[in-house]
């Protein structure tokens, strides 16, 4: 039976991708003068949400003592998550907020350059996220074994799709749902041992 702490952790790690999936279903497919206001407002609202995607990789590591190889993997997981959070927020600000503002104000020729710059930032962020997925999965595999593999595979597939899908319908929405599933699987694998009952074995007389 799933414990309350495990359910709470699963809710925390899936909240951001599920919210992004829901918003992605309403995301304008193209930036035009008619959609610019909605485009800008949407990305302003999402600016603090995207970084929380990395929570699904860091929360399962809580409370673990890290030494040696585990310490290196934990450092890579945090570094990759920080890289993702910083650079993907850059994509949101440049190709989302800035591009929306210039199109809304009728500035010609600037949106394309902003999109190009934003795409580079977003790709750097996804590379960081993929590094964090690999590092977290390797660390959890060392602690919990093969039960970590389903979540790791789903998350790597989601990273591959995220590279050029953002949260646009339909693939971007499916990508976010993939992150939610992968985080839930990874959390279940790591919480299984954490919440397992301790059985006292009597000492031999």
Short mmCIF file of C-alpha atoms in Angstrom, two decimals:
data_model
loop_
_atom_site.label_atom_id
_atom_site.label_comp_id
_atom_site.label_asym_id
_atom_site.label_seq_id
_atom_site.Cartn_x
_atom_site.Cartn_y
_atom_site.Cartn_z
CA UNK A 1 0.00 0.00 0.00
CA UNK A 2 1.35 3.43 -0.96
CA UNK A 3 2.20 5.59 2.03
CA UNK A 4 1.00 9.16 2.50
CA UNK A 5 4.56 10.62 2.25
CA UNK A 6 5.06 8.77 -1.05
CA UNK A 7 1.76 10.12 -2.40
CA UNK A 8 2.71 13.62 -1.27
CA UNK A 9 6.09 13.37 -2.98
CA UNK A 10 4.49 12.07 -6.18
CA UNK A 11 2.05 14.98 -6.15
CA UNK A 12 4.91 17.47 -5.74
CA UNK A 13 7.04 16.08 -8.57
CA UNK A 14 4.16 15.77 -11.05
CA UNK A 15 2.53 19.14 -10.34
CA UNK A 16 4.77 21.23 -12.62
CA UNK A 17 4.65 18.96 -15.71
CA UNK A 18 0.90 18.45 -15.37
CA UNK A 19 0.37 22.20 -15.10
CA UNK A 20 2.61 22.79 -18.13
CA UNK A 21 0.68 20.15 -20.07
CA UNK A 22 -2.62 21.86 -19.25
CA UNK A 23 -1.28 25.26 -20.27
CA UNK A 24 0.31 23.78 -23.39
CA UNK A 25 -3.13 22.75 -24.60
CA UNK A 26 -4.05 26.47 -24.60
CA UNK A 27 -0.72 27.73 -25.98
CA UNK A 28 -1.11 29.64 -29.28
CA UNK A 29 0.34 27.64 -32.16
CA UNK A 30 1.82 30.76 -33.77
CA UNK A 31 2.83 34.23 -32.61
CA UNK A 32 0.80 36.82 -34.51
CA UNK A 33 -0.53 40.30 -33.79
CA UNK A 34 -3.81 38.65 -32.74
CA UNK A 35 -2.18 36.20 -30.30
CA UNK A 36 0.69 38.39 -29.04
CA UNK A 37 -1.06 39.56 -25.87
CA UNK A 38 -2.06 36.02 -24.89
CA UNK A 39 1.43 34.77 -25.81
CA UNK A 40 3.14 37.33 -23.57
CA UNK A 41 0.82 36.86 -20.60
CA UNK A 42 1.15 33.07 -20.81
CA UNK A 43 4.95 33.17 -20.68
CA UNK A 44 5.00 35.67 -17.83
CA UNK A 45 2.78 33.31 -15.84
CA UNK A 46 4.95 30.29 -16.70
CA UNK A 47 8.28 31.94 -15.90
CA UNK A 48 8.38 30.57 -12.31
CA UNK A 49 6.83 27.20 -13.30
CA UNK A 50 9.39 25.80 -15.76
CA UNK A 51 12.27 25.61 -13.21
CA UNK A 52 10.13 23.41 -10.95
CA UNK A 53 10.30 20.66 -13.56
CA UNK A 54 13.69 19.79 -12.05
CA UNK A 55 12.04 19.07 -8.69
CA UNK A 56 11.17 15.61 -9.94
CA UNK A 57 14.89 14.82 -10.15
CA UNK A 58 16.07 16.41 -6.92
CA UNK A 59 13.32 15.46 -4.50
CA UNK A 60 14.01 11.69 -4.73
CA UNK A 61 17.60 12.42 -3.63
CA UNK A 62 16.62 14.07 -0.36
CA UNK A 63 18.09 12.69 2.83
CA UNK A 64 20.73 10.57 1.12
CA UNK A 65 24.33 10.69 2.34
CA UNK A 66 26.57 11.35 -0.65
CA UNK A 67 30.16 10.17 -0.76
CA UNK A 68 32.50 9.12 -3.53
CA UNK A 69 30.76 8.30 -6.81
CA UNK A 70 27.33 9.06 -5.30
CA UNK A 71 28.58 12.53 -4.38
CA UNK A 72 29.78 13.16 -7.94
CA UNK A 73 26.45 11.98 -9.37
CA UNK A 74 24.50 14.17 -6.93
CA UNK A 75 26.64 17.17 -7.91
CA UNK A 76 25.96 16.49 -11.61
CA UNK A 77 22.23 16.18 -10.91
CA UNK A 78 22.19 19.56 -9.16
CA UNK A 79 24.42 21.20 -11.79
CA UNK A 80 22.27 19.89 -14.66
CA UNK A 81 19.10 21.03 -12.91
CA UNK A 82 20.57 24.50 -12.34
CA UNK A 83 21.65 24.70 -15.99
CA UNK A 84 18.16 23.72 -17.11
CA UNK A 85 16.44 26.18 -14.76
CA UNK A 86 18.61 29.11 -15.84
CA UNK A 87 18.70 28.54 -19.59
CA UNK A 88 15.13 27.41 -20.08
CA UNK A 89 13.95 30.46 -18.16
CA UNK A 90 16.02 32.41 -20.71
CA UNK A 91 14.04 30.81 -23.53
CA UNK A 92 10.80 31.73 -21.79
CA UNK A 93 11.92 35.35 -21.35
CA UNK A 94 13.37 35.84 -24.84
CA UNK A 95 11.16 33.82 -27.19
CA UNK A 96 8.11 34.13 -24.96
CA UNK A 97 7.87 37.48 -23.22
CA UNK A 98 10.19 39.60 -25.41
CA UNK A 99 8.95 38.21 -28.72
CA UNK A 100 5.35 38.65 -27.63
CA UNK A 101 5.95 42.27 -26.65
CA UNK A 102 7.67 43.27 -29.90
CA UNK A 103 4.97 41.66 -32.05
CA UNK A 104 2.24 43.21 -29.92
CA UNK A 105 3.81 46.63 -30.53
CA UNK A 106 4.23 46.10 -34.26
CA UNK A 107 8.03 45.95 -34.28
CA UNK A 108 8.98 44.20 -37.51
CA UNK A 109 11.91 41.84 -38.00
CA UNK A 110 12.79 41.37 -34.33
CA UNK A 111 10.67 38.32 -33.45
CA UNK A 112 12.61 35.94 -35.70
CA UNK A 113 15.93 36.87 -34.11
CA UNK A 114 14.44 36.52 -30.65
CA UNK A 115 13.13 33.07 -31.52
CA UNK A 116 16.56 32.01 -32.78
CA UNK A 117 18.26 33.23 -29.59
CA UNK A 118 15.57 31.66 -27.43
CA UNK A 119 15.90 28.30 -29.18
CA UNK A 120 19.63 28.22 -28.40
CA UNK A 121 18.94 28.95 -24.74
CA UNK A 122 16.22 26.33 -24.58
CA UNK A 123 18.41 23.64 -26.11
CA UNK A 124 21.17 24.37 -23.62
CA UNK A 125 18.60 24.02 -20.85
CA UNK A 126 17.35 20.67 -22.17
CA UNK A 127 20.94 19.38 -22.36
CA UNK A 128 21.30 20.29 -18.69
CA UNK A 129 18.03 18.54 -17.86
CA UNK A 130 19.14 15.39 -19.71
CA UNK A 131 22.40 15.42 -17.74
CA UNK A 132 20.41 15.70 -14.50
CA UNK A 133 18.15 12.80 -15.56
CA UNK A 134 21.17 10.59 -16.28
CA UNK A 135 22.94 11.53 -13.04
CA UNK A 136 19.85 11.12 -10.84
CA UNK A 137 18.91 7.83 -12.51
CA UNK A 138 22.44 6.45 -12.12
CA UNK A 139 22.53 7.43 -8.45
CA UNK A 140 19.12 5.93 -7.74
CA UNK A 141 20.05 2.79 -9.69
CA UNK A 142 23.06 2.35 -7.38
CA UNK A 143 20.69 2.56 -4.40
CA UNK A 144 17.54 0.82 -5.68
CA UNK A 145 18.55 -1.29 -8.68
CA UNK A 146 16.67 -1.99 -11.89
CA UNK A 147 13.34 -0.71 -10.61
CA UNK A 148 14.66 2.77 -11.52
CA UNK A 149 15.01 1.93 -15.24
CA UNK A 150 11.37 2.44 -16.40
CA UNK A 151 11.29 5.98 -15.03
CA UNK A 152 14.75 6.76 -16.42
CA UNK A 153 13.81 5.56 -19.92
CA UNK A 154 10.57 7.58 -19.94
CA UNK A 155 12.39 10.72 -18.76
CA UNK A 156 15.15 10.42 -21.36
CA UNK A 157 12.51 10.02 -24.09
CA UNK A 158 10.73 13.12 -22.74
CA UNK A 159 14.01 15.08 -22.81
CA UNK A 160 14.55 14.06 -26.43
CA UNK A 161 11.08 15.32 -27.34
CA UNK A 162 11.41 18.47 -25.19
CA UNK A 163 14.45 19.55 -27.25
CA UNK A 164 12.18 21.00 -29.98
CA UNK A 165 8.59 20.59 -28.80
CA UNK A 166 8.43 23.12 -25.93
CA UNK A 167 4.86 22.70 -24.61
CA UNK A 168 3.10 23.16 -27.96
CA UNK A 169 0.09 20.97 -28.68
CA UNK A 170 0.15 18.07 -29.33
CA UNK A 171 3.73 16.80 -28.91
CA UNK A 172 4.74 19.30 -26.26
CA UNK A 173 1.73 18.39 -24.14
CA UNK A 174 2.54 14.68 -24.49
CA UNK A 175 6.14 15.49 -23.55
CA UNK A 176 5.00 17.11 -20.30
CA UNK A 177 2.76 14.13 -19.55
CA UNK A 178 5.81 11.95 -20.18
CA UNK A 179 7.78 13.94 -17.60
CA UNK A 180 4.95 13.52 -15.09
CA UNK A 181 4.89 9.75 -15.67
CA UNK A 182 8.68 9.46 -15.51
CA UNK A 183 8.92 11.47 -12.29
CA UNK A 184 6.15 9.37 -10.74
CA UNK A 185 7.94 6.13 -11.67
CA UNK A 186 11.28 7.41 -10.38
CA UNK A 187 9.66 8.54 -7.14
CA UNK A 188 7.92 5.19 -6.68
CA UNK A 189 11.25 3.40 -7.13
CA UNK A 190 13.04 5.58 -4.60
CA UNK A 191 10.22 5.72 -2.07
CA UNK A 192 9.73 1.94 -2.01
CA UNK A 193 12.80 1.38 0.15
CA UNK A 194 12.32 4.59 2.11
CA UNK A 195 8.84 3.56 3.25
CA UNK A 196 9.41 -0.20 3.53
CA UNK A 197 8.60 -1.55 7.02
CA UNK A 198 11.54 -2.56 9.17
CA UNK A 199 11.33 -6.19 10.31
CA UNK A 200 13.10 -7.04 13.52
CA UNK A 201 14.97 -10.31 13.32
CA UNK A 202 15.61 -11.90 16.72
CA UNK A 203 19.21 -12.64 17.49
CA UNK A 204 20.30 -16.25 17.77
CA UNK A 205 20.34 -17.43 21.40
#
